[in-house]
PDB file of C-alpha atoms in Angstrom:
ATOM      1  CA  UNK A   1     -12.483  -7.312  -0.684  1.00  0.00           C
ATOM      2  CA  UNK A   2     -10.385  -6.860  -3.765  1.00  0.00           C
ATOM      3  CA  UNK A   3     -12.175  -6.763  -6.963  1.00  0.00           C
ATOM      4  CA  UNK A   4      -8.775  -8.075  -9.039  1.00  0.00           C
ATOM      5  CA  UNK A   5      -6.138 -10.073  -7.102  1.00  0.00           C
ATOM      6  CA  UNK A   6      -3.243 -10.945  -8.394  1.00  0.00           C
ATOM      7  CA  UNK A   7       0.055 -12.999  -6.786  1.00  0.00           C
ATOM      8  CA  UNK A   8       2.781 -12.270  -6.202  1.00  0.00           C
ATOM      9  CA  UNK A   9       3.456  -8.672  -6.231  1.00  0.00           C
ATOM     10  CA  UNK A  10       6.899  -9.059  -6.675  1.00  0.00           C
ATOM     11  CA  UNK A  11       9.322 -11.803  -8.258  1.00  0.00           C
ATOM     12  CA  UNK A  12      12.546 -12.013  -8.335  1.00  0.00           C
ATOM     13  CA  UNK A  13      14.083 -15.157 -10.463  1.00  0.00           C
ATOM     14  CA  UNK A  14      16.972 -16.351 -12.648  1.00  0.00           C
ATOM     15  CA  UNK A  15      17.488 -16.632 -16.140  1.00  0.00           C
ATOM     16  CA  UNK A  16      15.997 -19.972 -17.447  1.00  0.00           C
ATOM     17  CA  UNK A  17      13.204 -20.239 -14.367  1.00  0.00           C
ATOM     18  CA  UNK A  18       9.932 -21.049 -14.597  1.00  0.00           C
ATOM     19  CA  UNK A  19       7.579 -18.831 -12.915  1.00  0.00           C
ATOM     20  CA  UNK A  20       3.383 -18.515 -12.490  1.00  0.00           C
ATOM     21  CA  UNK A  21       1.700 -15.286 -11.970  1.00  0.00           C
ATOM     22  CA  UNK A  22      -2.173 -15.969 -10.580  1.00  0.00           C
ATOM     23  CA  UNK A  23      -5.456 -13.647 -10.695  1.00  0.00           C
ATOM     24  CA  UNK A  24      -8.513 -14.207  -9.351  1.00  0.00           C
ATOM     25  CA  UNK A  25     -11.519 -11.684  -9.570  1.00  0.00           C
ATOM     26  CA  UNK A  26     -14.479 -11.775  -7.732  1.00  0.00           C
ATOM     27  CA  UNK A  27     -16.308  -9.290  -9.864  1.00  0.00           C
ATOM     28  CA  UNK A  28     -18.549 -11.759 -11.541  1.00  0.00           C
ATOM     29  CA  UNK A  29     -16.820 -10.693 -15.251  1.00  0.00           C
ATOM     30  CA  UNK A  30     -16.752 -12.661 -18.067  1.00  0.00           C
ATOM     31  CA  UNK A  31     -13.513 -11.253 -19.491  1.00  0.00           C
ATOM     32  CA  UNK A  32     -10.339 -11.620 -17.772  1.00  0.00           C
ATOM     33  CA  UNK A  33      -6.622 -10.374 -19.365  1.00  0.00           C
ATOM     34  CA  UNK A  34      -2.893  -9.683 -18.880  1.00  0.00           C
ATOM     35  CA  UNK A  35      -1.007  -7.185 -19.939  1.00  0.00           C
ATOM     36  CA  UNK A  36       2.542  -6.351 -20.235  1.00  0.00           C
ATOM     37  CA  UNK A  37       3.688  -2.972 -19.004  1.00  0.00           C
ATOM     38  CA  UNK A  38       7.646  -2.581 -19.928  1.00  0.00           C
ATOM     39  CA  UNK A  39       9.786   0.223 -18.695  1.00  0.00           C
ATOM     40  CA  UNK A  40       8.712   3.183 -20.676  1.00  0.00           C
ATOM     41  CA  UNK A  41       5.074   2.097 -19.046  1.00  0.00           C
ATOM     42  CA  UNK A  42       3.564   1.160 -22.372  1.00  0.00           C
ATOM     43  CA  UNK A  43       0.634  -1.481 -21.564  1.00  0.00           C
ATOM     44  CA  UNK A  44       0.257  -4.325 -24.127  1.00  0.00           C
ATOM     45  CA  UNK A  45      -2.403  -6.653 -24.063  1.00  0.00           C
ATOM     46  CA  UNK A  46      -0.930 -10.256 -24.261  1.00  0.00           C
ATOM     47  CA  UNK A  47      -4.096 -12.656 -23.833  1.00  0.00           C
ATOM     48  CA  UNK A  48      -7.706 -12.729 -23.110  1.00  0.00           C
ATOM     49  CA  UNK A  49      -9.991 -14.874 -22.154  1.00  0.00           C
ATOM     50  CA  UNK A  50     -14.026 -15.587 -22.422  1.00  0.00           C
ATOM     51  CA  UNK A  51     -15.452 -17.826 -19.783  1.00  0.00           C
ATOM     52  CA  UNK A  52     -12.455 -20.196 -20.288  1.00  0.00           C
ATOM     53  CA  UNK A  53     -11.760 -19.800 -23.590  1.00  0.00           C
ATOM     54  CA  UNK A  54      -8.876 -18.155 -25.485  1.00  0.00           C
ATOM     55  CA  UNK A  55     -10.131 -14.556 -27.288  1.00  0.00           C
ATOM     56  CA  UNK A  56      -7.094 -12.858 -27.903  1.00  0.00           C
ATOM     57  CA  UNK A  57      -3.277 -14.253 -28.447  1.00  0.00           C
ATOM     58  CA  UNK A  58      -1.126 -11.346 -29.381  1.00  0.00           C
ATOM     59  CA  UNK A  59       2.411 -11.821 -30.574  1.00  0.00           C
ATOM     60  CA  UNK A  60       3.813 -13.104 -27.356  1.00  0.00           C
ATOM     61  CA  UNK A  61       6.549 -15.546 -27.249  1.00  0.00           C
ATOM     62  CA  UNK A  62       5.094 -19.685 -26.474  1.00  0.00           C
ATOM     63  CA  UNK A  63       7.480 -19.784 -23.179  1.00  0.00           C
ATOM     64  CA  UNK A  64       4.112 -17.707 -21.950  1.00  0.00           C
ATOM     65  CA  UNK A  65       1.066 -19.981 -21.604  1.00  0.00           C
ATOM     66  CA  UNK A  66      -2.050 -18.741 -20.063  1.00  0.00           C
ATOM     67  CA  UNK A  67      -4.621 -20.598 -18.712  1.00  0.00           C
ATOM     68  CA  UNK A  68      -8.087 -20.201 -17.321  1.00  0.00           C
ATOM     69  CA  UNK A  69      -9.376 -23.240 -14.811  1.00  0.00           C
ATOM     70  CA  UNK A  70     -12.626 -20.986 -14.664  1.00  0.00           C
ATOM     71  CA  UNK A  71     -14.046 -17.766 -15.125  1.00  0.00           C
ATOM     72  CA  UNK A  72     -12.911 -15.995 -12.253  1.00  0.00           C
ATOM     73  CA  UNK A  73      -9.252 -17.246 -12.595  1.00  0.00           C
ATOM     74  CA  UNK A  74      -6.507 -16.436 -15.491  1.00  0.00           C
ATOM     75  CA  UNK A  75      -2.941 -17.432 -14.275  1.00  0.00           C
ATOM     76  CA  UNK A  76       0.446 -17.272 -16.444  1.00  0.00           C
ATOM     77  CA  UNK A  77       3.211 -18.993 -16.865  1.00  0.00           C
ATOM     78  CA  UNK A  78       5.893 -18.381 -18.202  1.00  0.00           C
ATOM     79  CA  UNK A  79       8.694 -21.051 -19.146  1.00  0.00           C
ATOM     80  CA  UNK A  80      12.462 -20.119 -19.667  1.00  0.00           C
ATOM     81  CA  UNK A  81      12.955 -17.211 -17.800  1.00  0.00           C
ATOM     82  CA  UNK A  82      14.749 -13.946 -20.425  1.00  0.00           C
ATOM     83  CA  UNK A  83      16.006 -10.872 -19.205  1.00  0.00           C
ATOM     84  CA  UNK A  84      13.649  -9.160 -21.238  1.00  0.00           C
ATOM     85  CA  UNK A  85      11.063 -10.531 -19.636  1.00  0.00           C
ATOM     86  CA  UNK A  86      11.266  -8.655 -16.637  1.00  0.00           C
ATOM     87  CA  UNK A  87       8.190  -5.817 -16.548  1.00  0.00           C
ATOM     88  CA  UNK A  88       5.199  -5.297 -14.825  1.00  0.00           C
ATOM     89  CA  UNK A  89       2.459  -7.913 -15.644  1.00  0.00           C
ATOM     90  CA  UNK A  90      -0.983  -6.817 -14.691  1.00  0.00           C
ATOM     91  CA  UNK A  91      -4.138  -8.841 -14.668  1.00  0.00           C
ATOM     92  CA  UNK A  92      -7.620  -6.960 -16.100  1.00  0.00           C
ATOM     93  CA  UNK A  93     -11.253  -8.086 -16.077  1.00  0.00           C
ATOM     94  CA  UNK A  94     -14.435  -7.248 -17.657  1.00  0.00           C
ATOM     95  CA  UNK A  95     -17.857  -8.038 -18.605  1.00  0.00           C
ATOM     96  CA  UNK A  96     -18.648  -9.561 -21.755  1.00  0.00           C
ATOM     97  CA  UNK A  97     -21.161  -9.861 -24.016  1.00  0.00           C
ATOM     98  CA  UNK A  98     -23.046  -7.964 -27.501  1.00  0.00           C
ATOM     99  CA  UNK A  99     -21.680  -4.123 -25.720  1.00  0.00           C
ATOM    100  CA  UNK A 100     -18.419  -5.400 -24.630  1.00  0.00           C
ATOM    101  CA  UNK A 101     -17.082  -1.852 -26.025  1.00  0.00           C
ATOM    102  CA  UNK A 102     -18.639  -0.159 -23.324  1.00  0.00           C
ATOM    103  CA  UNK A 103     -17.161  -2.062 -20.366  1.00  0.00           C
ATOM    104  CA  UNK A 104     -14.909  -1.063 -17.831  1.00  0.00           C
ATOM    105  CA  UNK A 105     -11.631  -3.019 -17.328  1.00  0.00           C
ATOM    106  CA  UNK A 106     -10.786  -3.349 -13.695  1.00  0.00           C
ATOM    107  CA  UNK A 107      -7.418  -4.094 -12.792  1.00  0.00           C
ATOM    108  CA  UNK A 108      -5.169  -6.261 -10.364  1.00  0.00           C
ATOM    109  CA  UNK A 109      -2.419  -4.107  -8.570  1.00  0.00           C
ATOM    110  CA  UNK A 110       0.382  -5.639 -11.444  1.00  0.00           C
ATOM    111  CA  UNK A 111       3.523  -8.189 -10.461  1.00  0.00           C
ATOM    112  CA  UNK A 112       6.785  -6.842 -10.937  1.00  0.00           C
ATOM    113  CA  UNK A 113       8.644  -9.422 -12.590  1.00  0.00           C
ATOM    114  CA  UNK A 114      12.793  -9.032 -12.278  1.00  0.00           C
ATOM    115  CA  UNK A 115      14.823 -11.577 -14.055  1.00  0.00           C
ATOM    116  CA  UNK A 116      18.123 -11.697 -13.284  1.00  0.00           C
TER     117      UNK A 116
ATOM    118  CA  UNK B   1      -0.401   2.604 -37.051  1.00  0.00           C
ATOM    119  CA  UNK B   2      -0.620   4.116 -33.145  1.00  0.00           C
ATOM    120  CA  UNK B   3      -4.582   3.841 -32.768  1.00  0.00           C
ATOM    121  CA  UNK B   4      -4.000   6.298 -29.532  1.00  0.00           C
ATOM    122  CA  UNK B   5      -1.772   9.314 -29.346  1.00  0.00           C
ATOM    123  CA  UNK B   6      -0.939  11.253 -26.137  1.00  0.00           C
ATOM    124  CA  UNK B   7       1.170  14.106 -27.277  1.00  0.00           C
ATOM    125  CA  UNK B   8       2.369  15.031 -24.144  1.00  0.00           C
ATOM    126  CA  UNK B   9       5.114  13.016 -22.437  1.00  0.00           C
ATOM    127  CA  UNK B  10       4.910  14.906 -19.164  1.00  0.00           C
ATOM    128  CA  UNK B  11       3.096  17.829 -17.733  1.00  0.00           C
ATOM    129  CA  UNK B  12       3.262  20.484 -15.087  1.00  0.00           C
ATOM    130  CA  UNK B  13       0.259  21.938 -13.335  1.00  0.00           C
ATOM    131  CA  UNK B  14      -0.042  24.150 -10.441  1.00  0.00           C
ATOM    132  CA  UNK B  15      -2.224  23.068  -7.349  1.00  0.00           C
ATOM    133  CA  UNK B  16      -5.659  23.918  -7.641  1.00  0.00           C
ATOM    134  CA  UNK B  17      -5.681  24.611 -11.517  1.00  0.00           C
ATOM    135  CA  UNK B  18      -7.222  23.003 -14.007  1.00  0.00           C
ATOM    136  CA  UNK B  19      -5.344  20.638 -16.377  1.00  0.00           C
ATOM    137  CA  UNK B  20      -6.220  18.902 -19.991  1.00  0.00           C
ATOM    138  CA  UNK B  21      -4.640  16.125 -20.933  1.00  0.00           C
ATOM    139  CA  UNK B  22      -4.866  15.291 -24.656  1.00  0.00           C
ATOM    140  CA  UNK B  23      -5.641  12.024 -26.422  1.00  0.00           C
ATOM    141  CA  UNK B  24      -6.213  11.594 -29.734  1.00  0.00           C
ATOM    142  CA  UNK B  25      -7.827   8.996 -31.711  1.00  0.00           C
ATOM    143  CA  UNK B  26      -8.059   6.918 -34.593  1.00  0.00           C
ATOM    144  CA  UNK B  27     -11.245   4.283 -35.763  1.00  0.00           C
ATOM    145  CA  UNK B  28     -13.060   3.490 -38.193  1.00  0.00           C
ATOM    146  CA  UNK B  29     -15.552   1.619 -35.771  1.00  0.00           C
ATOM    147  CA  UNK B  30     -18.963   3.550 -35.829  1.00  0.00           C
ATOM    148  CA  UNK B  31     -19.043   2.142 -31.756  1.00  0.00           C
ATOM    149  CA  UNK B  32     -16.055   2.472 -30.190  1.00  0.00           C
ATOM    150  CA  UNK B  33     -15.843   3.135 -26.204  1.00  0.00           C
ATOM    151  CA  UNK B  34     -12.902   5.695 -24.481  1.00  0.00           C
ATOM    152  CA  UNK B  35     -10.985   5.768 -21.428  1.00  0.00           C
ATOM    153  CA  UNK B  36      -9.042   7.047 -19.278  1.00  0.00           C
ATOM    154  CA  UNK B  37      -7.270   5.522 -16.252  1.00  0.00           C
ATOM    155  CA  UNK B  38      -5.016   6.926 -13.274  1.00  0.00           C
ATOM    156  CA  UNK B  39      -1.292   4.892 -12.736  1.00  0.00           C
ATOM    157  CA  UNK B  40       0.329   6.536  -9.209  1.00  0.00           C
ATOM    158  CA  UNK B  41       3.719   5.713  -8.207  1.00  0.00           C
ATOM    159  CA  UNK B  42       2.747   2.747  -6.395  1.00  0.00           C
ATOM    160  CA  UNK B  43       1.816   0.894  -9.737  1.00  0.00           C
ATOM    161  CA  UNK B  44      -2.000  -0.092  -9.703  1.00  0.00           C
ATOM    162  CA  UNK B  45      -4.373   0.884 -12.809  1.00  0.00           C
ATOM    163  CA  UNK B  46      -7.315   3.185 -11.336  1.00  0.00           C
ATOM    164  CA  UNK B  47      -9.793   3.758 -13.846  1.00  0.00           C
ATOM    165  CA  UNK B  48     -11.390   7.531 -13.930  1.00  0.00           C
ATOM    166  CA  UNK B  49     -13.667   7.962 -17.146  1.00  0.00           C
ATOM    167  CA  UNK B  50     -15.418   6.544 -20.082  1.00  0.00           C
ATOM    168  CA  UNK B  51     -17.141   7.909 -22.754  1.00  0.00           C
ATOM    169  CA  UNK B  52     -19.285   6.327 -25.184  1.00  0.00           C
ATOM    170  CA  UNK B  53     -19.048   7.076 -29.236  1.00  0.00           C
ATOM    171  CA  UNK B  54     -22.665   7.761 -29.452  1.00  0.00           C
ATOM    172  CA  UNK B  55     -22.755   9.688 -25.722  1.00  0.00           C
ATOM    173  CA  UNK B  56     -24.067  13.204 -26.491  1.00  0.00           C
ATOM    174  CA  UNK B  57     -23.066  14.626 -23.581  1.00  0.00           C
ATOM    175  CA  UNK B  58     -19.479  14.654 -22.342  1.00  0.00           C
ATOM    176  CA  UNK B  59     -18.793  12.264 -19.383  1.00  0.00           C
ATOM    177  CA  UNK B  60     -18.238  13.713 -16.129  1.00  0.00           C
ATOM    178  CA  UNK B  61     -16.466  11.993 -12.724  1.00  0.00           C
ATOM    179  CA  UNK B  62     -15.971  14.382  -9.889  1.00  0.00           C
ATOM    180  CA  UNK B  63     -13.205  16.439 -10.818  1.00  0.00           C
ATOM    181  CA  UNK B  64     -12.537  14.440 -14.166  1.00  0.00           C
ATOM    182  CA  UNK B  65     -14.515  15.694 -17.334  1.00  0.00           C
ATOM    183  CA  UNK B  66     -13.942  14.260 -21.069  1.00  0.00           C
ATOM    184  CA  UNK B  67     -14.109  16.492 -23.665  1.00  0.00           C
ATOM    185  CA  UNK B  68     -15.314  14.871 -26.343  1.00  0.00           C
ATOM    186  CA  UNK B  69     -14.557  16.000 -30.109  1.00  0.00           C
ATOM    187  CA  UNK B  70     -15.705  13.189 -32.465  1.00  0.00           C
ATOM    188  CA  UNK B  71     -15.335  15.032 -35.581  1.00  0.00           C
ATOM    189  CA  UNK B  72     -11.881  15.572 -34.624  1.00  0.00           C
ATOM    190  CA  UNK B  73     -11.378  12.385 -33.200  1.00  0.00           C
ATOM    191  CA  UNK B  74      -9.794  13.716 -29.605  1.00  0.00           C
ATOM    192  CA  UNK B  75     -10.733  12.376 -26.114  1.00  0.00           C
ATOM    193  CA  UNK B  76      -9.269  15.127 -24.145  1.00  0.00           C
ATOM    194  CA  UNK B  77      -9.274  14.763 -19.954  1.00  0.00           C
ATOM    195  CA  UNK B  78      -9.878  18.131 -17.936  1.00  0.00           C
ATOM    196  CA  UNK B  79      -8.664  17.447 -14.201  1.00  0.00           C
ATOM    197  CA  UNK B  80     -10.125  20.887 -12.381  1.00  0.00           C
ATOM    198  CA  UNK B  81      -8.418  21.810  -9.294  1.00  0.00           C
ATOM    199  CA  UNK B  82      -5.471  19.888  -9.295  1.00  0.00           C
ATOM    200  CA  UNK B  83      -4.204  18.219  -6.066  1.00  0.00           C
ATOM    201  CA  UNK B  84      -1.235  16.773  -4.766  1.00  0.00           C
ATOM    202  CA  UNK B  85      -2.522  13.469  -5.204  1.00  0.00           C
ATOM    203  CA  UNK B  86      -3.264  13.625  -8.982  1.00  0.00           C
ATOM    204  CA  UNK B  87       0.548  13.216  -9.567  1.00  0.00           C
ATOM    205  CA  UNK B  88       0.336  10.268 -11.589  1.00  0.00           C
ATOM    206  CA  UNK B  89       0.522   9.011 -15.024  1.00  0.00           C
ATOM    207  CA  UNK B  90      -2.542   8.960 -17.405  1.00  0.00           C
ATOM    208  CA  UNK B  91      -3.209   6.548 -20.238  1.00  0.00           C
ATOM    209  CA  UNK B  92      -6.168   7.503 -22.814  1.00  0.00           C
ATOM    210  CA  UNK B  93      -7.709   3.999 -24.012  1.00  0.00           C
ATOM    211  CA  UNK B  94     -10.035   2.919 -26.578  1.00  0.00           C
ATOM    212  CA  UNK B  95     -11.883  -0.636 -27.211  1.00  0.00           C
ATOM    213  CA  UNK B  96     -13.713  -0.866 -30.451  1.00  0.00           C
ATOM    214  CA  UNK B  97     -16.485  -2.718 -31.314  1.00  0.00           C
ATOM    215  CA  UNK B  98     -14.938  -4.827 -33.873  1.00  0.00           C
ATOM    216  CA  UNK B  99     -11.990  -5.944 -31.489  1.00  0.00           C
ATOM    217  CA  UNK B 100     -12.383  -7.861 -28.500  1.00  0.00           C
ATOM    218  CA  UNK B 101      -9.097  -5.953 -26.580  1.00  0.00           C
ATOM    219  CA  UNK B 102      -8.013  -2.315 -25.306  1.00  0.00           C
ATOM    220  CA  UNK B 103      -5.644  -0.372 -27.129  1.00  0.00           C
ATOM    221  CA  UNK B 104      -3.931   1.749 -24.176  1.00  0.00           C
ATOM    222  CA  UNK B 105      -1.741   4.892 -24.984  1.00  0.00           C
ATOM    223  CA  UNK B 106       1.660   5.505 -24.183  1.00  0.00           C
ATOM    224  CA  UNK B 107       0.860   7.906 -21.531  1.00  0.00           C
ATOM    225  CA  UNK B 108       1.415  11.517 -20.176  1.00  0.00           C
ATOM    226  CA  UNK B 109       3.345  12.200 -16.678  1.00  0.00           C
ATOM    227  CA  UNK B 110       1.620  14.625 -14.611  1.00  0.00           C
ATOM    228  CA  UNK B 111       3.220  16.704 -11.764  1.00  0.00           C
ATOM    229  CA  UNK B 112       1.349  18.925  -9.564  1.00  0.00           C
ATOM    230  CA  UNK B 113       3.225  21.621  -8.033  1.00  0.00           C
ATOM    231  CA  UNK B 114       2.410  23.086  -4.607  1.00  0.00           C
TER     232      UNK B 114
END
């Protein structure tokens, strides 16, 4: 049973696509995320999530809209496909709550995005 | 400012030796929590360590130890006999209390030579 899912693993698109990217977890967090990981492997947080609601909105472009049907789901999509788009996008979860600091992320395998 | 700094791009270690792997902080939390996690080849995000700000004792995972320097603000990992399979890059990570995210750094590439 996989703690963080996330499909597809890979995607390969054109310029000016749209494309989703979906993660469940099954780990009974509160706390769900995505992250960008770009080519020199740097990992940037891009959104979170609290039981549905919006926590953290970094500096990310509005083509990428995330969105949370429930607390063990946080898919992405993104709108307008750009070249430099194309990374590794990995979901996260965690528990919540007062100690949040102390909490392990867990993380989904990552989606290799490729626009072309 | 970089909140994390990993000073060491790549690294080479012999099998069966031990390795550190340095990570360097910077807060001004008083609660702040610090991690570590594994990336292999194949891509996934494998999480090794944590260490508490008010921990007194340094966190230990099998082979994995922190060593934890508050006063100098470092979050060192000590990987004791290496193996093949600890080829991978490491990111040093740090969520403080006052910020709802983790701040990942930009990694160091280890290679484990037979």
């Amino acid at each position: 049973d996989t703690a963080v899912s996330q499909t597809p693993k890979y995607l390969v698109t054109q310029m000016g696509n749209d494309k989703s990217i979906k993660c469940e977890q099954n780990l009974g967090h509160d706390t769900m995320y995505w992250y960008k990981q770009d080519s020199k492997k740097f990992l940037k947080i891009m959104f979170s999530y609290n039981n549905k609601e919006l926590i953290i909105n970094e500096t990310v472009p509005n083509r990428f809209s995330p969105k949370s049907p429930d607390k063990a789901h946080l898919n992405l999509h993104i709108n307008s496909l750009e070249l430099g788009d194309s990374a590794v996008y990995f979901c996260a979860s965690s528990l919540g709550g007062d100690r949040a600091f102390k909490n392990i992320q867990y993380f989904g395998a990552g989606t290799r995005l490729s626009v072309l | 400012a970089q909140k994390i700094t990993q000073t060491q791009p790549g690294m080479f270690v012999q099998e069966k030796e031990a390795v550190t792997l340095d990570c360097t902080y910077d807060t001004s939390d008083p609660s702040y929590g610090l991690f570590w996690y594994k990336q292999p080849s194949s891509g996934e995000m494998i999480f090794l360590i944590y260490q508490g700000s008010y921990d007194q004792q340094n966190a230990t995972e099998g082979r994995y130890s922190l060593n934890f320097q508050k006063a100098r603000k470092s979050a060192n990992l000590v990987i004791s006999a290496s193996q093949l399979g600890d080829s991978a890059m490491y990111f040093c990570a740090m969520r403080e209390v006052s910020y709802d995210k983790v701040i990942f750094g930009p990694g160091t590439s280890l290679s484990v030579i037979p």
